[in-house]
Amino acid sequence: MLGPAPSCLLPLVEEYAALVSDSRDPNWELIEAKLIDHHEWTPDAAHSLVKMAKQYGWFFLRNAAALAIACDHEDADLGI
């Protein structure tokens, strides 16, 4: 089951939901591999994305995304 998402993010949420066979017990390693193989993420970027999603969750990251957008801080310090 997907958590609440702003309407502007629904297409992206649906795209990534297709990578997850079981949202209650996601296979993070498989998701990372699919990001690299099918979604053109670099290995470092895919690893960072999965790590942040796993460690912080959508509530925290939604707020971090809103703050980054408000500050017009797109690519950030990691350069991903």
GROMACS .gro file of N, CA and C in nm:
model
  240
    1MET      N    1   0.084  -0.118   0.000
    1MET     CA    2   0.000   0.000   0.000
    1MET      C    3   0.089   0.124   0.000
    2LEU      N    4   0.056   0.217  -0.086
    2LEU     CA    5   0.133   0.340  -0.097
    2LEU      C    6   0.089   0.440   0.008
    3GLY      N    7   0.185   0.513   0.063
    3GLY     CA    8   0.154   0.620   0.156
    3GLY      C    9   0.099   0.740   0.081
    4PRO      N   10   0.048   0.840   0.153
    4PRO     CA   11  -0.005   0.958   0.087
    4PRO      C   12   0.106   1.032   0.013
    5ALA      N   13   0.077   1.071  -0.109
    5ALA     CA   14   0.176   1.143  -0.190
    5ALA      C   15   0.108   1.263  -0.254
    6PRO      N   16   0.179   1.375  -0.264
    6PRO     CA   17   0.124   1.488  -0.337
    6PRO      C   18   0.095   1.448  -0.481
    7SER      N   19  -0.008   1.505  -0.540
    7SER     CA   20  -0.049   1.465  -0.675
    7SER      C   21   0.063   1.481  -0.778
    8CYS      N   22   0.151   1.578  -0.759
    8CYS     CA   23   0.260   1.597  -0.855
    8CYS      C   24   0.362   1.484  -0.850
    9LEU      N   25   0.363   1.408  -0.741
    9LEU     CA   26   0.457   1.297  -0.728
    9LEU      C   27   0.397   1.162  -0.765
   10LEU      N   28   0.266   1.156  -0.787
   10LEU     CA   29   0.201   1.027  -0.812
   10LEU      C   30   0.262   0.949  -0.928
   11PRO      N   31   0.291   1.011  -1.043
   11PRO     CA   32   0.353   0.932  -1.151
   11PRO      C   33   0.487   0.871  -1.110
   12LEU      N   34   0.568   0.945  -1.037
   12LEU     CA   35   0.697   0.894  -0.993
   12LEU      C   36   0.680   0.784  -0.888
   13VAL      N   37   0.585   0.803  -0.796
   13VAL     CA   38   0.557   0.701  -0.694
   13VAL      C   39   0.510   0.573  -0.762
   14GLU      N   40   0.421   0.586  -0.860
   14GLU     CA   41   0.372   0.468  -0.931
   14GLU      C   42   0.484   0.399  -1.008
   15GLU      N   43   0.573   0.476  -1.069
   15GLU     CA   44   0.687   0.418  -1.141
   15GLU      C   45   0.775   0.337  -1.047
   16TYR      N   46   0.806   0.393  -0.931
   16TYR     CA   47   0.892   0.322  -0.836
   16TYR      C   48   0.817   0.209  -0.766
   17ALA      N   49   0.687   0.222  -0.749
   17ALA     CA   50   0.609   0.113  -0.688
   17ALA      C   51   0.618  -0.014  -0.772
   18ALA      N   52   0.636   0.002  -0.902
   18ALA     CA   53   0.650  -0.114  -0.990
   18ALA      C   54   0.780  -0.191  -0.961
   19LEU      N   55   0.876  -0.127  -0.895
   19LEU     CA   56   1.002  -0.193  -0.859
   19LEU      C   57   0.989  -0.276  -0.732
   20VAL      N   58   0.882  -0.255  -0.657
   20VAL     CA   59   0.868  -0.314  -0.524
   20VAL      C   60   0.762  -0.423  -0.528
   21SER      N   61   0.803  -0.547  -0.507
   21SER     CA   62   0.707  -0.656  -0.511
   21SER      C   63   0.624  -0.665  -0.383
   22ASP      N   64   0.679  -0.625  -0.269
   22ASP     CA   65   0.608  -0.630  -0.141
   22ASP      C   66   0.647  -0.508  -0.058
   23SER      N   67   0.557  -0.410  -0.050
   23SER     CA   68   0.589  -0.286   0.019
   23SER      C   69   0.607  -0.305   0.169
   24ARG      N   70   0.555  -0.415   0.225
   24ARG     CA   71   0.572  -0.440   0.368
   24ARG      C   72   0.710  -0.497   0.399
   25ASP      N   73   0.772  -0.560   0.300
   25ASP     CA   74   0.905  -0.619   0.318
   25ASP      C   75   0.985  -0.601   0.189
   26PRO      N   76   1.023  -0.476   0.158
   26PRO     CA   77   1.092  -0.452   0.031
   26PRO      C   78   1.230  -0.516   0.025
   27ASN      N   79   1.265  -0.564  -0.092
   27ASN     CA   80   1.398  -0.618  -0.116
   27ASN      C   81   1.485  -0.502  -0.165
   28TRP      N   82   1.552  -0.435  -0.073
   28TRP     CA   83   1.625  -0.313  -0.104
   28TRP      C   84   1.736  -0.336  -0.207
   29GLU      N   85   1.803  -0.451  -0.198
   29GLU     CA   86   1.911  -0.481  -0.293
   29GLU      C   87   1.856  -0.496  -0.435
   30LEU      N   88   1.741  -0.561  -0.448
   30LEU     CA   89   1.679  -0.578  -0.579
   30LEU      C   90   1.631  -0.444  -0.634
   31ILE      N   91   1.576  -0.362  -0.549
   31ILE     CA   92   1.532  -0.228  -0.591
   31ILE      C   93   1.651  -0.148  -0.643
   32GLU      N   94   1.761  -0.153  -0.571
   32GLU     CA   95   1.883  -0.082  -0.613
   32GLU      C   96   1.929  -0.132  -0.749
   33ALA      N   97   1.930  -0.263  -0.768
   33ALA     CA   98   1.972  -0.321  -0.897
   33ALA      C   99   1.880  -0.279  -1.010
   34LYS      N  100   1.749  -0.275  -0.984
   34LYS     CA  101   1.654  -0.233  -1.087
   34LYS      C  102   1.671  -0.085  -1.122
   35LEU      N  103   1.702  -0.002  -1.024
   35LEU     CA  104   1.727   0.139  -1.052
   35LEU      C  105   1.845   0.156  -1.146
   36ILE      N  106   1.947   0.075  -1.127
   36ILE     CA  107   2.066   0.080  -1.211
   36ILE      C  108   2.038   0.024  -1.350
   37ASP      N  109   1.975  -0.094  -1.355
   37ASP     CA  110   1.956  -0.166  -1.481
   37ASP      C  111   1.845  -0.110  -1.569
   38HIS      N  112   1.738  -0.058  -1.508
   38HIS     CA  113   1.621  -0.019  -1.586
   38HIS      C  114   1.585   0.129  -1.579
   39HIS      N  115   1.646   0.203  -1.487
   39HIS     CA  116   1.608   0.343  -1.469
   39HIS      C  117   1.726   0.438  -1.483
   40GLU      N  118   1.839   0.388  -1.532
   40GLU     CA  119   1.955   0.470  -1.567
   40GLU      C  120   2.017   0.546  -1.449
   41TRP      N  121   2.004   0.492  -1.328
   41TRP     CA  122   2.074   0.549  -1.214
   41TRP      C  123   2.215   0.492  -1.210
   42THR      N  124   2.312   0.573  -1.170
   42THR     CA  125   2.447   0.520  -1.150
   42THR      C  126   2.445   0.434  -1.023
   43PRO      N  127   2.540   0.343  -1.009
   43PRO     CA  128   2.544   0.262  -0.887
   43PRO      C  129   2.551   0.345  -0.758
   44ASP      N  130   2.634   0.449  -0.758
   44ASP     CA  131   2.645   0.533  -0.638
   44ASP      C  132   2.515   0.606  -0.607
   45ALA      N  133   2.452   0.660  -0.711
   45ALA     CA  134   2.326   0.732  -0.691
   45ALA      C  135   2.215   0.639  -0.646
   46ALA      N  136   2.206   0.521  -0.708
   46ALA     CA  137   2.103   0.424  -0.668
   46ALA      C  138   2.124   0.381  -0.523
   47HIS      N  139   2.248   0.357  -0.486
   47HIS     CA  140   2.278   0.318  -0.348
   47HIS      C  141   2.237   0.428  -0.251
   48SER      N  142   2.270   0.553  -0.283
   48SER     CA  143   2.234   0.665  -0.196
   48SER      C  144   2.083   0.681  -0.185
   49LEU      N  145   2.013   0.669  -0.298
   49LEU     CA  146   1.867   0.683  -0.298
   49LEU      C  147   1.802   0.577  -0.211
   50VAL      N  148   1.842   0.452  -0.230
   50VAL     CA  149   1.785   0.342  -0.152
   50VAL      C  150   1.819   0.358  -0.004
   51LYS      N  151   1.941   0.396   0.025
   51LYS     CA  152   1.984   0.414   0.164
   51LYS      C  153   1.901   0.522   0.233
   52MET      N  154   1.879   0.635   0.164
   52MET     CA  155   1.800   0.743   0.224
   52MET      C  156   1.655   0.701   0.243
   53ALA      N  157   1.597   0.634   0.144
   53ALA     CA  158   1.458   0.589   0.157
   53ALA      C  159   1.444   0.493   0.274
   54LYS      N  160   1.539   0.403   0.286
   54LYS     CA  161   1.535   0.302   0.392
   54LYS      C  162   1.557   0.365   0.530
   55GLN      N  163   1.651   0.457   0.541
   55GLN     CA  164   1.686   0.515   0.671
   55GLN      C  165   1.588   0.623   0.718
   56TYR      N  166   1.539   0.705   0.625
   56TYR     CA  167   1.461   0.822   0.665
   56TYR      C  168   1.311   0.807   0.643
   57GLY      N  169   1.268   0.731   0.545
   57GLY     CA  170   1.125   0.716   0.520
   57GLY      C  171   1.064   0.837   0.450
   58TRP      N  172   0.940   0.817   0.404
   58TRP     CA  173   0.878   0.919   0.319
   58TRP      C  174   0.842   1.046   0.394
   59PHE      N  175   0.802   1.040   0.521
   59PHE     CA  176   0.762   1.161   0.593
   59PHE      C  177   0.877   1.261   0.601
   60PHE      N  178   0.992   1.214   0.644
   60PHE     CA  179   1.109   1.300   0.658
   60PHE      C  180   1.156   1.350   0.522
   61LEU      N  181   1.164   1.258   0.425
   61LEU     CA  182   1.216   1.295   0.293
   61LEU      C  183   1.121   1.388   0.218
   62ARG      N  184   0.990   1.374   0.242
   62ARG     CA  185   0.895   1.467   0.181
   62ARG      C  186   0.924   1.609   0.228
   63ASN      N  187   0.950   1.625   0.356
   63ASN     CA  188   0.982   1.756   0.410
   63ASN      C  189   1.118   1.805   0.362
   64ALA      N  190   1.215   1.716   0.352
   64ALA     CA  191   1.346   1.754   0.299
   64ALA      C  192   1.334   1.798   0.154
   65ALA      N  193   1.252   1.728   0.076
   65ALA     CA  194   1.232   1.766  -0.065
   65ALA      C  195   1.166   1.903  -0.074
   66ALA      N  196   1.067   1.928   0.009
   66ALA     CA  197   1.000   2.058   0.008
   66ALA      C  198   1.097   2.170   0.043
   67LEU      N  199   1.182   2.147   0.141
   67LEU     CA  200   1.282   2.247   0.179
   67LEU      C  201   1.383   2.270   0.068
   68ALA      N  202   1.431   2.163   0.005
   68ALA     CA  203   1.527   2.177  -0.105
   68ALA      C  204   1.465   2.252  -0.223
   69ILE      N  205   1.338   2.225  -0.252
   69ILE     CA  206   1.269   2.296  -0.361
   69ILE      C  207   1.255   2.443  -0.325
   70ALA      N  208   1.216   2.473  -0.202
   70ALA     CA  209   1.201   2.612  -0.159
   70ALA      C  210   1.333   2.688  -0.167
   71CYS      N  211   1.444   2.617  -0.147
   71CYS     CA  212   1.578   2.678  -0.154
   71CYS      C  213   1.639   2.669  -0.293
   72ASP      N  214   1.564   2.614  -0.390
   72ASP     CA  215   1.613   2.593  -0.526
   72ASP      C  216   1.747   2.520  -0.525
   73HIS      N  217   1.753   2.412  -0.449
   73HIS     CA  218   1.876   2.334  -0.428
   73HIS      C  219   1.856   2.197  -0.493
   74GLU      N  220   1.872   2.191  -0.626
   74GLU     CA  221   1.836   2.070  -0.701
   74GLU      C  222   1.936   1.956  -0.686
   75ASP      N  223   2.061   1.977  -0.719
   75ASP     CA  224   2.156   1.866  -0.722
   75ASP      C  225   2.234   1.848  -0.592
   76ALA      N  226   2.229   1.943  -0.505
   76ALA     CA  227   2.287   1.933  -0.371
   76ALA      C  228   2.438   1.913  -0.372
   77ASP      N  229   2.490   1.884  -0.255
   77ASP     CA  230   2.635   1.877  -0.235
   77ASP      C  231   2.696   1.746  -0.283
   78LEU      N  232   2.617   1.638  -0.291
   78LEU     CA  233   2.671   1.509  -0.335
   78LEU      C  234   2.700   1.505  -0.484
   79GLY      N  235   2.637   1.594  -0.559
   79GLY     CA  236   2.661   1.599  -0.703
   79GLY      C  237   2.605   1.480  -0.779
   80ILE      N  238   2.502   1.420  -0.726
   80ILE     CA  239   2.441   1.303  -0.791
   80ILE      C  240   2.346   1.350  -0.900
   0.00000   0.00000   0.00000
